[in-house]
Amino acid sequence: MNLKTLFLSVTLIFLTCANCSAEQIKAQEYRKILASENFYVEYDDNNLKKIIAQDNGRRMARTNLGGTHRAIVSILNPVGNFLANEREKYPEFMFANGKFYKFLEKDFALMIHEDQLDDENLNPGEGWGTIHQSLSLPNELAIFNWHDKFHEVPAALSEPVFIESTKKIVDGKKYDCDRYESKIKTAAGGQSATIIFDLCYTGGELVLAQSALLTNGKEYEINKLIVKKILPSVPSGDFKLSGKEKIHAAGTGDMNDLLENPAYIGRLNEIQ
Amino acid sequence: MKKFFLLILALIIFSAHVDAAKIDAYQKILESGRYTIRYDNLTPFPRVTNRDVVELYGKMGLAVQGNEYFLNRPLGGVVVSDGENRYEEVGYKDFFQCRLVKGGENFIFTRYPGKNGGVEYFGDKKGKVSANPRDYLIELLNGESFGDLHFTEMMTAIISDSQKNAAQKSYKFVTSGTLDDGLIYEDFANRDGNTVSAIRYYFDGDELKKISFASYGQEGNRVRARKCIVKILSFTDSPEQNLLRLPAGLIDTTKR
């Protein structure tokens, strides 16, 4: 083997390895989309269809039946399915102009200002304590925008870092999977566990996002999401709001709260 | 003179270290993961909203303090762990919320007085319970729970920094001494931003008898203060095995 052949062989090996371990091309595009002012993400989580969207500064989210559950409902209850379709077009949770909204019906929502979230008198039954979580991307997808305003990260959890890209078979299907790892840190500065995120692509598109916990030599599955869509804008007609939705004050232990008769504030377009 | 001063200083440091050692025995038990703890939380929790002392009758009337369930009573608690499985219960008088973590499963149920002086259980239905998958991630991120919130803080403070995650408070030894009634105390404190927390562990000889906790500080625009006193009924290094399985009278209906 002469020197030229040796050099070419070494270069080829390096290039092949680099190709093996590089992040999928689309990952950078997802990062750009999810950090922008407009995006639409749809995924299935344990037969629940979840949608998180950002529309010109308004963050919205909702959960509907998905997967096989939805199919069963469709067959058994066509009227319910029609109503469910109607509901699908409205947000369940929303953040806009410093205010959080929780839609109990399509035209009836409770609202609080952002700085009210730590009010100790907030009605715990209304679940305002988890509103950030409801509007946040799950950890598996937040890899593309870890510091998103709504993504609350425990102090012990480090930002995931890209490890490698490999070909994997999951449930009998072949994927190109990007692996990321996040560390759980101890108070003494050590590491107690690792979270592994596998983002799996087919045809260049992200279709599966799963995570697992590695601790004491054991691996536990945390989550498995079927990714349906990651779009740079909200599809037309989705998350539509007429502006006439009736907005009411969140319960803060006052008489309205006790009588379960929330105080009316105004129409959505009047207070935004 | 300088030597004398250094000697006194060394004695103080040495005695402080020796005094703080009483809690070390309990640290070892907690970190071994094998224990049974029974306690009474003597300080009622602060009310979160008016809802906890008000009962509504339809939409027309209300009776303040009609709900005696939340009135000032000691909150009893039991925590059992054998390193892999875990049982916790908290409750008032004879109504208890229970959680059994067994293998990779999590059972949540209540225990309350039944007919003829017995007890009954309610999981999904009366006498039946089905398991949820155990959430290992939450356990790691939040640390282990010891029943109620205050007692969890008191126990977590004992555990060394290398055994808890970065989000959990790290308490440092401050001082120790002996009270007029003969009880020995060891004080620990934590400063987290604008909040100062202090825990005092009381010992009768080497036995942990009582714990008090206080915190004071600013959270957002508010000044918050919390306090709590817990009486330790027993704290042993032997897990009560009968509590680490579903009780008789509660049927497991989990579909596996």
mmCIF file with all atom_site columns, N, CA, C and O in Angstrom, chain B residues 1-13:
data_model
loop_
_atom_site.group_PDB
_atom_site.id
_atom_site.type_symbol
_atom_site.label_atom_id
_atom_site.label_alt_id
_atom_site.label_comp_id
_atom_site.label_asym_id
_atom_site.label_entity_id
_atom_site.label_seq_id
_atom_site.pdbx_PDB_ins_code
_atom_site.Cartn_x
_atom_site.Cartn_y
_atom_site.Cartn_z
_atom_site.occupancy
_atom_site.B_iso_or_equiv
_atom_site.pdbx_formal_charge
_atom_site.auth_seq_id
_atom_site.auth_comp_id
_atom_site.auth_asym_id
_atom_site.auth_atom_id
_atom_site.pdbx_PDB_model_num
ATOM 1  N N  . MET B 1 1  ? -0.716  32.516 75.309 1.00 0.00 ? 1  MET B N  1
ATOM 2  C CA . MET B 1 1  ? -2.087  32.994 75.135 1.00 0.00 ? 1  MET B CA 1
ATOM 3  C C  . MET B 1 1  ? -2.664  32.538 73.800 1.00 0.00 ? 1  MET B C  1
ATOM 4  O O  . MET B 1 1  ? -3.801  32.084 73.710 1.00 0.00 ? 1  MET B O  1
ATOM 5  N N  . LYS B 1 2  ? -1.820  32.681 72.739 1.00 0.00 ? 2  LYS B N  1
ATOM 6  C CA . LYS B 1 2  ? -2.239  32.289 71.416 1.00 0.00 ? 2  LYS B CA 1
ATOM 7  C C  . LYS B 1 2  ? -2.544  30.786 71.379 1.00 0.00 ? 2  LYS B C  1
ATOM 8  O O  . LYS B 1 2  ? -3.526  30.327 70.796 1.00 0.00 ? 2  LYS B O  1
ATOM 9  N N  . LYS B 1 3  ? -1.650  29.993 72.057 1.00 0.00 ? 3  LYS B N  1
ATOM 10 C CA . LYS B 1 3  ? -1.823  28.546 72.098 1.00 0.00 ? 3  LYS B CA 1
ATOM 11 C C  . LYS B 1 3  ? -3.119  28.189 72.828 1.00 0.00 ? 3  LYS B C  1
ATOM 12 O O  . LYS B 1 3  ? -3.864  27.298 72.420 1.00 0.00 ? 3  LYS B O  1
ATOM 13 N N  . PHE B 1 4  ? -3.388  28.910 73.914 1.00 0.00 ? 4  PHE B N  1
ATOM 14 C CA . PHE B 1 4  ? -4.591  28.665 74.708 1.00 0.00 ? 4  PHE B CA 1
ATOM 15 C C  . PHE B 1 4  ? -5.845  28.916 73.849 1.00 0.00 ? 4  PHE B C  1
ATOM 16 O O  . PHE B 1 4  ? -6.790  28.128 73.842 1.00 0.00 ? 4  PHE B O  1
ATOM 17 N N  . PHE B 1 5  ? -5.803  30.040 73.126 1.00 0.00 ? 5  PHE B N  1
ATOM 18 C CA . PHE B 1 5  ? -6.933  30.398 72.253 1.00 0.00 ? 5  PHE B CA 1
ATOM 19 C C  . PHE B 1 5  ? -7.175  29.308 71.200 1.00 0.00 ? 5  PHE B C  1
ATOM 20 O O  . PHE B 1 5  ? -8.302  28.875 70.959 1.00 0.00 ? 5  PHE B O  1
ATOM 21 N N  . LEU B 1 6  ? -6.064  28.848 70.595 1.00 0.00 ? 6  LEU B N  1
ATOM 22 C CA . LEU B 1 6  ? -6.177  27.803 69.569 1.00 0.00 ? 6  LEU B CA 1
ATOM 23 C C  . LEU B 1 6  ? -6.728  26.506 70.158 1.00 0.00 ? 6  LEU B C  1
ATOM 24 O O  . LEU B 1 6  ? -7.519  25.800 69.533 1.00 0.00 ? 6  LEU B O  1
ATOM 25 N N  . LEU B 1 7  ? -6.305  26.207 71.398 1.00 0.00 ? 7  LEU B N  1
ATOM 26 C CA . LEU B 1 7  ? -6.779  24.999 72.072 1.00 0.00 ? 7  LEU B CA 1
ATOM 27 C C  . LEU B 1 7  ? -8.286  25.068 72.304 1.00 0.00 ? 7  LEU B C  1
ATOM 28 O O  . LEU B 1 7  ? -9.031  24.114 72.029 1.00 0.00 ? 7  LEU B O  1
ATOM 29 N N  . ILE B 1 8  ? -8.743  26.232 72.789 1.00 0.00 ? 8  ILE B N  1
ATOM 30 C CA . ILE B 1 8  ? -10.182 26.421 73.031 1.00 0.00 ? 8  ILE B CA 1
ATOM 31 C C  . ILE B 1 8  ? -10.955 26.271 71.723 1.00 0.00 ? 8  ILE B C  1
ATOM 32 O O  . ILE B 1 8  ? -11.982 25.590 71.664 1.00 0.00 ? 8  ILE B O  1
ATOM 33 N N  . LEU B 1 9  ? -10.425 26.903 70.677 1.00 0.00 ? 9  LEU B N  1
ATOM 34 C CA . LEU B 1 9  ? -11.072 26.847 69.362 1.00 0.00 ? 9  LEU B CA 1
ATOM 35 C C  . LEU B 1 9  ? -11.170 25.405 68.879 1.00 0.00 ? 9  LEU B C  1
ATOM 36 O O  . LEU B 1 9  ? -12.226 24.952 68.407 1.00 0.00 ? 9  LEU B O  1
ATOM 37 N N  . ALA B 1 10 ? -10.076 24.675 69.035 1.00 0.00 ? 10 ALA B N  1
ATOM 38 C CA . ALA B 1 10 ? -10.055 23.271 68.610 1.00 0.00 ? 10 ALA B CA 1
ATOM 39 C C  . ALA B 1 10 ? -11.063 22.454 69.403 1.00 0.00 ? 10 ALA B C  1
ATOM 40 O O  . ALA B 1 10 ? -11.763 21.598 68.854 1.00 0.00 ? 10 ALA B O  1
ATOM 41 N N  . LEU B 1 11 ? -11.158 22.743 70.709 1.00 0.00 ? 11 LEU B N  1
ATOM 42 C CA . LEU B 1 11 ? -12.118 22.016 71.555 1.00 0.00 ? 11 LEU B CA 1
ATOM 43 C C  . LEU B 1 11 ? -13.553 22.284 71.110 1.00 0.00 ? 11 LEU B C  1
ATOM 44 O O  . LEU B 1 11 ? -14.376 21.376 71.063 1.00 0.00 ? 11 LEU B O  1
ATOM 45 N N  . ILE B 1 12 ? -13.813 23.564 70.789 1.00 0.00 ? 12 ILE B N  1
ATOM 46 C CA . ILE B 1 12 ? -15.171 23.923 70.348 1.00 0.00 ? 12 ILE B CA 1
ATOM 47 C C  . ILE B 1 12 ? -15.522 23.180 69.057 1.00 0.00 ? 12 ILE B C  1
ATOM 48 O O  . ILE B 1 12 ? -16.565 22.565 68.934 1.00 0.00 ? 12 ILE B O  1
ATOM 49 N N  . ILE B 1 13 ? -14.580 23.241 68.109 1.00 0.00 ? 13 ILE B N  1
ATOM 50 C CA . ILE B 1 13 ? -14.812 22.571 66.818 1.00 0.00 ? 13 ILE B CA 1
ATOM 51 C C  . ILE B 1 13 ? -14.995 21.078 67.032 1.00 0.00 ? 13 ILE B C  1
ATOM 52 O O  . ILE B 1 13 ? -15.908 20.459 66.508 1.00 0.00 ? 13 ILE B O  1
#
